[in-house]
Amino acid sequence: MDGVDDTSAVLQAAGLHQPPVEEAPSLLCVIIDTHAEGWHKLEGWSFKETMASVMVLLNAHMALSNANDVAVLGFNGMGPRMVYPQKEDAPLSDVKLEGTMYRQFHKMDKTVLAALATQLQETTVNKHCSISAPLTLALCYTQRIMRQRPGTRGRILLVSVTGDVPSKYISTMNSIFAAQKAHIPIDVCKLGGEKTNLQQAADFTGGAYIDIAHPRGLVQYFMSTFLIDPATRQMLNQATQPEVDFRAVCFLTKEVVEIGHVCSVCLCIMKDEPDGSCPICHTVFESTQLPSFT
Amino acid sequence: MEFDASLKGVVGKIQLTAKTINWHPNEGSAVVIDLVGVAGMKATPPTAAKARIQLQTADTKYVFDFKSRPELDSARDNLQKAIKTARDSSEAASATPETTGTAGTTPNLEPAPPTAPTAPPKPRAVKRKRIDLNPKVLLANLELQRDILKKNRELMLVFQEVVVKGSLTNDQFWEMRMELLQTAALENGQARGSYNVLSTIKPTTTSDNKINLSLTREKIHDLFDQYPIVRKAYNENVPPLSEGAFWQRFFQSRLFLQLRGERVSNNHPYDSLIDKYLDILEEQRIKRQQAASIKIDHQVPLFFDVAANSENNPETTGNAPDLTMKPQYSDMEASRLIKSMNVLSKRLLLNKRGPTSTADSDIPDLTSELRLADLQDDNKQGASVDLHITVPNQVDREIMISEQEFEAQTQALLANLVAQPIDLREVGDSTDELIAAQQQIQDLVAQQSLRNEKCDTIELSEEAYLCHAATLEFLRHFWRAHARKELVEPYVESLRKSLDRIDAVVNNSGPHIQNETKVALAPLVKSVHRALAVSGTGP
């Protein structure tokens, strides 16, 4: 449109002209929490309904540009797992069309559903998986795509229903910082569970964090917030929770602490005053220095 | 002036000039002793049988025999005077205050104190005052605290708010800012570096178009110190010239302009007496350059010295000098200026170096340079900090559900997923829920826009900032006391008053910023409530 009148010329002269946003390929990586326990606790809202909304999001993202791409990961007690794309992909012609749906969307939806079902079927470990594991996998995948197709912008959307595993606090923070370095925003769509360091994940990487108050309107959140490309978001006021919980987790007790002690050598965080030496790196502190730890 | 005196049994005459003692034997070659080089003079006491004067120089001893006592006395007095004059003028140059005025005054056997025989600029003794960083001493140092407050207006306001008007004591306030006190103490305790004297000497023009220059003794002192060439010119010319005339010519000379780093125009008058030192300066520079290729002019431990290794010299391996230093890119004048500035800065630095760094032996002990001193410590505990990083036992989150429950929930989830095909047309069929969701998003966006735009650009009243700073101060004290399990009651009261103050600030702020002030201070109110809740007293 800018080309019709001389808008683009004016913009160019003012140094404001940017290449059209939609031409740069964008990779949306959706991480889906498949802990059965978390979904069980949600009342009046099911996993299936969530997945339907997620599929609308995926399809919408694909529809925005030919170059766009999506990836879906699921994680639960068995660890993270790539749901889409699959290594061995059935040819497009094998997909039986139902109704009037675009064939590629249909194929993607079916693959995602089938893979999630397989993952659930194979789940035998009654354990919590830390968010750090799927985050790392998603970051690796995004990096790979970004290298294969330079110019690709990646982002991660996390659909979470459980709290994080405090003992994996350090690895989670490390993957958050890695995302920050790689300029990959992490969006968090929190349907349930404890609010832990995911607020920090969104805040540090420039993503949006929303505690979903109305799950039945989930698709609305997806469409009006999480669908927006990061390049466009810079010009908008993002819908993200203003408060960020910056509290860290005690390395020993794995409790979230408000005021703690930090070792001056290894920077480990402790809830209680250490007993003469750092429990992690064993640095001996002089007794005169300890009281000033605040 | 001449005196009859024999040296080592050879009869001759002592001749005194302004700079030297010349001894001419009746036959044979003369001996010339530099007056400044005389380290000591001794005369035999009147009671002694022989009338002798012994002159000690850096390397030899001369013993002159006189025929009679009166002759010796007159020679001694004259020698003393001559040595003193020579020393005084050289001392004015060599700038060693501890020897000024004491030379050669004691007659007889008292050895005269040694003078500096040559005149390399000595590093001035840097007095190192021990700076006490003990918190107790610093807390008692009210003057220091006053200084800090004077320099930092914001801190002063907070101080007035929480100490003068509020309930904190002076010590409580500064205890939290020990690092400020320590920094200030260290800053005050540091010795000032030397300055470029020439740049401080500024000519002033009087009403009758005369140019005045004020020159103090210290300035001359520093001038000689920083520019040995000026000392040289002074020493060589001042006996014929008067001091005033010398300085007058110096400050009009090209030499002065050059040293000062100003551009010398071609039609600037050339003073043949003073400006010949420009050439000497240039010669010295060339000599220094040549010497630098063989030996470094100051001691840098070979271990660190990049210049000592020609292979590592970036200029020879392809890294050209900076653009500004290349004659073809910048004009010669400028690069000369830069060079002279560099030389001066280097000299200032060298002069300021503490005595330890120059007192090293001449021959660097290469082995000891390579040794890392702090690893030599026998006490291994202090020499290194061993890191024994251990990952403490993984305390995984307790699994809340039993195995059966887990099984059932997983199956239920799976069943829910695969029971019926998903019809995407049914997504978002509840309009009310969509509206509610959109409302939440709108609210979030509104909050975000308030944060992004208004709070950044709207200037709140100064009271709001001050109130914020003061309340934070109380909060810091509160949490510190809380973490140390000390009494928090004193701060609870202050915090409670802070809430009232915040209300007052919000109410008193103008109507155009009232809402913004409230939003800006809301997190603070929240923090105070949190603190009050922890203290168990409630708001």
Coordinates of N, CA and C in Angstrom, one line a residue, chain B residues 335-470:
Chain B
S335 N 51.7 16.0 15.1 CA 52.3 14.7 15.6 C 53.4 15.0 16.6
R336 N 54.1 16.1 16.3 CA 55.1 16.5 17.3 C 54.5 16.9 18.6
L337 N 53.4 17.6 18.5 CA 52.7 18.0 19.8 C 52.3 16.7 20.5
I338 N 51.7 15.8 19.8 CA 51.2 14.6 20.4 C 52.4 13.9 21.1
K339 N 53.5 13.8 20.4 CA 54.6 13.2 20.9 C 55.1 13.8 22.2
S340 N 55.2 15.2 22.2 CA 55.7 15.9 23.3 C 54.7 15.7 24.5
M341 N 53.4 15.6 24.2 CA 52.4 15.4 25.3 C 52.6 14.0 25.8
N342 N 52.9 13.0 25.0 CA 53.1 11.7 25.4 C 54.3 11.6 26.3
V343 N 55.4 12.2 25.9 CA 56.6 12.2 26.7 C 56.3 12.8 28.1
L344 N 55.6 13.9 28.1 CA 55.3 14.6 29.3 C 54.5 13.7 30.3
S345 N 53.4 13.1 29.7 CA 52.6 12.3 30.5 C 53.3 11.1 31.1
K346 N 54.2 10.6 30.3 CA 55.0 9.5 30.7 C 55.9 9.9 31.9
R347 N 56.5 11.1 31.8 CA 57.4 11.6 32.8 C 56.6 11.8 34.1
L348 N 55.4 12.4 34.0 CA 54.6 12.7 35.1 C 54.3 11.4 35.9
L349 N 54.0 10.3 35.1 CA 53.7 9.0 35.7 C 54.9 8.5 36.4
L350 N 56.0 8.5 35.7 CA 57.2 8.0 36.3 C 57.6 8.7 37.6
N351 N 57.5 10.0 37.6 CA 57.8 10.8 38.8 C 56.9 10.4 39.9
K352 N 55.7 10.0 39.6 CA 54.7 9.7 40.7 C 54.8 8.3 41.2
R353 N 55.6 7.5 40.5 CA 55.6 6.1 40.9 C 56.2 6.0 42.3
G354 N 55.7 5.1 43.1 CA 56.2 4.9 44.4 C 57.6 4.5 44.4
P355 N 58.3 4.6 45.6 CA 59.7 4.3 45.6 C 60.0 2.8 45.4
T356 N 59.1 1.9 45.6 CA 59.4 0.5 45.5 C 59.7 0.1 44.1
S357 N 59.0 0.7 43.2 CA 59.1 0.2 41.8 C 60.4 0.6 41.2
T358 N 61.0 1.7 41.7 CA 62.3 2.1 41.1 C 63.5 1.6 41.8
A359 N 63.2 1.1 43.0 CA 64.4 0.7 43.9 C 64.9 -0.7 43.5
D360 N 64.3 -1.3 42.5 CA 64.7 -2.6 42.1 C 66.1 -2.6 41.6
S361 N 66.7 -3.8 41.6 CA 68.1 -3.8 41.2 C 68.1 -3.6 39.7
D362 N 69.3 -3.2 39.2 CA 69.4 -2.8 37.8 C 69.2 -4.0 36.8
I363 N 69.7 -5.1 37.2 CA 69.6 -6.3 36.4 C 68.3 -7.1 36.8
P364 N 67.4 -7.1 35.9 CA 66.2 -7.8 36.3 C 66.4 -9.3 36.5
D365 N 65.9 -9.8 37.6 CA 66.0 -11.2 37.9 C 64.9 -11.9 37.1
L366 N 65.2 -12.4 36.0 CA 64.2 -13.0 35.1 C 63.4 -14.1 35.7
T367 N 64.2 -14.9 36.5 CA 63.5 -16.1 37.1 C 62.5 -15.6 38.1
S368 N 62.9 -14.6 38.9 CA 61.9 -14.2 39.9 C 60.7 -13.5 39.3
E369 N 60.9 -12.9 38.1 CA 59.8 -12.3 37.5 C 58.8 -13.3 37.0
L370 N 59.3 -14.4 36.6 CA 58.4 -15.4 36.1 C 57.6 -16.1 37.2
R371 N 58.2 -16.0 38.4 CA 57.5 -16.7 39.5 C 56.3 -15.9 39.9
L372 N 55.2 -16.6 40.1 CA 54.0 -15.9 40.5 C 54.0 -15.8 42.1
A373 N 54.1 -14.6 42.5 CA 54.4 -14.4 43.9 C 53.3 -15.0 44.8
D374 N 52.1 -14.9 44.4 CA 51.0 -15.3 45.3 C 50.9 -16.8 45.4
L375 N 51.6 -17.5 44.5 CA 51.6 -19.0 44.6 C 52.7 -19.5 45.5
Q376 N 53.6 -18.6 45.9 CA 54.7 -19.0 46.7 C 54.3 -19.1 48.2
D377 N 53.1 -18.6 48.4 CA 52.6 -18.6 49.8 C 52.6 -20.1 50.3
D378 N 53.3 -20.2 51.5 CA 53.3 -21.6 52.0 C 52.0 -22.0 52.6
N379 N 51.3 -21.0 53.0 CA 50.0 -21.2 53.6 C 49.0 -21.5 52.4
K380 N 48.8 -22.7 52.2 CA 48.0 -23.1 51.0 C 46.6 -22.6 51.0
Q381 N 46.1 -22.6 52.2 CA 44.7 -22.2 52.4 C 44.4 -20.8 51.8
G382 N 45.3 -19.9 52.1 CA 45.1 -18.5 51.6 C 45.5 -18.4 50.1
A383 N 46.4 -19.2 49.7 CA 47.0 -19.0 48.3 C 46.0 -19.4 47.2
S384 N 45.1 -20.3 47.5 CA 44.1 -20.6 46.5 C 42.8 -21.0 47.1
V385 N 41.8 -20.7 46.4 CA 40.5 -21.1 46.8 C 40.0 -22.4 46.0
D386 N 39.9 -23.4 46.7 CA 39.5 -24.7 46.0 C 38.0 -24.7 45.8
L387 N 37.6 -24.9 44.7 CA 36.1 -25.0 44.5 C 35.7 -26.5 44.4
H388 N 35.0 -26.9 45.4 CA 34.5 -28.3 45.4 C 33.0 -28.2 45.1
I389 N 32.7 -28.0 43.8 CA 31.3 -27.9 43.5 C 30.6 -29.2 43.6
T390 N 29.6 -29.3 44.4 CA 28.9 -30.5 44.5 C 27.4 -30.1 44.3
V391 N 26.7 -31.0 43.5 CA 25.3 -30.7 43.4 C 24.6 -31.4 44.5
P392 N 23.9 -30.7 45.3 CA 23.3 -31.3 46.4 C 22.2 -32.3 46.0
N393 N 21.9 -33.2 46.8 CA 20.9 -34.2 46.5 C 19.7 -33.7 45.8
Q394 N 19.3 -34.3 44.7 CA 18.2 -33.8 44.0 C 16.9 -34.1 44.8
V395 N 16.4 -33.0 45.3 CA 15.1 -33.1 46.0 C 14.0 -32.9 45.0
D396 N 13.5 -33.9 44.4 CA 12.5 -33.7 43.4 C 11.2 -33.4 44.1
R397 N 10.4 -32.7 43.4 CA 9.1 -32.4 44.0 C 8.4 -33.7 44.3
E398 N 7.8 -33.6 45.4 CA 7.1 -34.8 45.8 C 6.0 -35.2 44.9
I399 N 5.8 -36.4 44.6 CA 4.7 -36.8 43.7 C 3.5 -36.9 44.5
M400 N 2.5 -36.0 44.2 CA 1.4 -35.9 45.0 C 0.4 -37.0 44.8
I401 N 0.4 -37.7 43.7 CA -0.6 -38.7 43.4 C 0.0 -40.1 43.5
S402 N -0.9 -41.0 43.7 CA -0.5 -42.4 43.8 C -0.4 -42.9 42.4
E403 N 0.2 -44.1 42.3 CA 0.4 -44.7 41.0 C -0.9 -45.0 40.3
Q404 N -1.9 -45.5 41.1 CA -3.2 -45.7 40.4 C -3.8 -44.5 39.9
E405 N -3.8 -43.5 40.7 CA -4.4 -42.2 40.3 C -3.7 -41.7 39.0
F406 N -2.4 -41.8 39.0 CA -1.6 -41.4 37.8 C -2.1 -42.2 36.6
E407 N -2.2 -43.5 36.8 CA -2.6 -44.3 35.7 C -4.0 -43.9 35.1
A408 N -4.9 -43.7 36.1 CA -6.3 -43.4 35.7 C -6.3 -42.0 35.0
Q409 N -5.6 -41.0 35.5 CA -5.6 -39.7 35.0 C -5.0 -39.7 33.6
T410 N -3.9 -40.5 33.4 CA -3.3 -40.5 32.1 C -4.3 -41.1 31.0
Q411 N -4.9 -42.2 31.5 CA -5.9 -42.9 30.6 C -7.0 -41.9 30.2
A412 N -7.5 -41.2 31.3 CA -8.6 -40.3 31.1 C -8.2 -39.2 30.1
L413 N -7.0 -38.7 30.2 CA -6.6 -37.7 29.3 C -6.5 -38.2 27.9
L414 N -6.0 -39.4 27.7 CA -5.9 -40.0 26.4 C -7.3 -40.2 25.8
A415 N -8.1 -40.7 26.6 CA -9.5 -41.0 26.2 C -10.2 -39.8 25.7
N416 N -10.0 -38.7 26.5 CA -10.6 -37.4 26.2 C -10.1 -36.9 24.8
L417 N -8.8 -37.2 24.6 CA -8.2 -36.7 23.4 C -8.6 -37.4 22.1
V418 N -8.8 -38.7 22.2 CA -9.0 -39.5 21.0 C -10.5 -39.9 20.9
A419 N -11.3 -39.6 21.9 CA -12.7 -40.1 21.8 C -13.4 -39.7 20.6
Q420 N -13.3 -38.4 20.3 CA -14.1 -37.9 19.1 C -13.1 -37.0 18.3
P421 N -13.3 -37.0 17.0 CA -12.4 -36.1 16.2 C -12.7 -34.7 16.6
I422 N -11.7 -33.9 16.5 CA -11.9 -32.5 16.9 C -12.5 -31.7 15.7
D423 N -13.5 -31.0 16.0 CA -14.1 -30.1 15.0 C -13.7 -28.7 15.3
L424 N -12.8 -28.1 14.5 CA -12.3 -26.8 14.8 C -13.4 -25.7 14.7
R425 N -14.5 -26.1 14.1 CA -15.5 -25.0 13.9 C -16.2 -24.8 15.3
E426 N -16.0 -25.7 16.2 CA -16.7 -25.6 17.5 C -15.9 -24.7 18.5
V427 N -14.6 -24.5 18.1 CA -13.8 -23.7 19.0 C -14.3 -22.3 19.2
G428 N -14.3 -21.9 20.4 CA -14.8 -20.5 20.7 C -16.2 -20.3 20.4
D429 N -17.1 -21.3 20.8 CA -18.5 -21.1 20.5 C -19.2 -20.3 21.5
S430 N -18.5 -20.1 22.7 CA -19.2 -19.3 23.7 C -18.7 -17.9 23.6
T431 N -19.6 -17.1 23.1 CA -19.3 -15.7 22.9 C -19.0 -14.9 24.2
D432 N -19.7 -15.3 25.2 CA -19.5 -14.6 26.5 C -18.1 -14.8 27.0
E433 N -17.6 -16.0 26.9 CA -16.3 -16.3 27.3 C -15.2 -15.6 26.5
L434 N -15.5 -15.5 25.2 CA -14.5 -14.8 24.3 C -14.5 -13.3 24.7
I435 N -15.6 -12.8 25.1 CA -15.7 -11.4 25.5 C -14.9 -11.2 26.8
A436 N -15.1 -12.1 27.7 CA -14.4 -12.1 29.0 C -12.9 -12.1 28.8
A437 N -12.5 -13.1 27.9 CA -11.1 -13.2 27.7 C -10.5 -11.9 27.1
Q438 N -11.3 -11.4 26.1 CA -10.8 -10.2 25.5 C -10.7 -9.0 26.5
Q439 N -11.6 -9.1 27.5 CA -11.6 -8.0 28.5 C -10.3 -8.1 29.3
Q440 N -9.9 -9.4 29.7 CA -8.7 -9.6 30.4 C -7.5 -9.0 29.6
I441 N -7.5 -9.4 28.3 CA -6.4 -8.9 27.5 C -6.3 -7.4 27.4
Q442 N -7.5 -6.8 27.3 CA -7.6 -5.3 27.2 C -7.0 -4.7 28.5
D443 N -7.4 -5.3 29.6 CA -6.9 -4.8 30.9 C -5.4 -4.8 31.0
L444 N -4.9 -6.0 30.5 CA -3.4 -6.2 30.6 C -2.7 -5.1 29.7
V445 N -3.3 -5.0 28.5 CA -2.7 -4.0 27.6 C -2.8 -2.6 28.1
A446 N -3.9 -2.3 28.8 CA -4.0 -1.0 29.4 C -3.0 -0.7 30.5
Q447 N -2.8 -1.8 31.3 CA -1.8 -1.6 32.4 C -0.4 -1.4 31.8
Q448 N -0.2 -2.2 30.7 CA 1.1 -2.2 30.1 C 1.4 -0.8 29.5
S449 N 0.3 -0.2 28.9 CA 0.5 1.1 28.2 C 0.8 2.1 29.3
L450 N 0.1 2.0 30.4 CA 0.3 2.9 31.5 C 1.8 2.9 32.0
R451 N 2.3 1.6 32.1 CA 3.7 1.4 32.5 C 4.6 2.0 31.4
N452 N 4.4 1.7 30.2 CA 5.3 2.0 29.1 C 5.4 3.5 28.9
E453 N 4.2 4.1 28.9 CA 4.2 5.5 28.5 C 4.2 6.5 29.6
K454 N 3.1 6.4 30.4 CA 2.9 7.5 31.4 C 4.0 7.6 32.4
C455 N 4.3 6.4 33.0 CA 5.2 6.5 34.1 C 6.6 6.9 33.7
D456 N 6.9 6.7 32.4 CA 8.2 7.1 32.0 C 8.3 8.6 31.7
T457 N 7.2 9.1 31.2 CA 7.3 10.5 30.7 C 6.8 11.5 31.7
I458 N 5.9 11.1 32.5 CA 5.3 12.1 33.4 C 6.2 12.3 34.6
E459 N 6.4 13.5 34.9 CA 7.3 13.9 36.0 C 6.5 14.0 37.2
L460 N 6.7 13.1 38.2 CA 6.0 13.2 39.4 C 6.6 14.3 40.3
S461 N 5.9 14.6 41.3 CA 6.3 15.7 42.2 C 7.5 15.2 43.0
E462 N 8.3 16.1 43.4 CA 9.6 15.8 44.1 C 9.3 15.0 45.4
E463 N 8.1 15.4 46.0 CA 7.7 14.8 47.3 C 7.6 13.3 47.1
A464 N 7.0 12.9 45.9 CA 6.7 11.5 45.6 C 8.1 10.8 45.5
Y465 N 9.1 11.4 44.9 CA 10.4 10.7 44.8 C 11.0 10.5 46.2
L466 N 10.9 11.6 46.9 CA 11.5 11.6 48.2 C 10.8 10.6 49.2
C467 N 9.5 10.6 49.1 CA 8.7 9.7 49.9 C 9.1 8.3 49.6
H468 N 9.3 8.0 48.3 CA 9.6 6.7 47.8 C 11.0 6.3 48.3
A469 N 11.9 7.2 48.2 CA 13.3 6.9 48.7 C 13.3 6.7 50.2
A470 N 12.6 7.5 50.9 CA 12.6 7.4 52.4 C 11.9 6.1 52.8

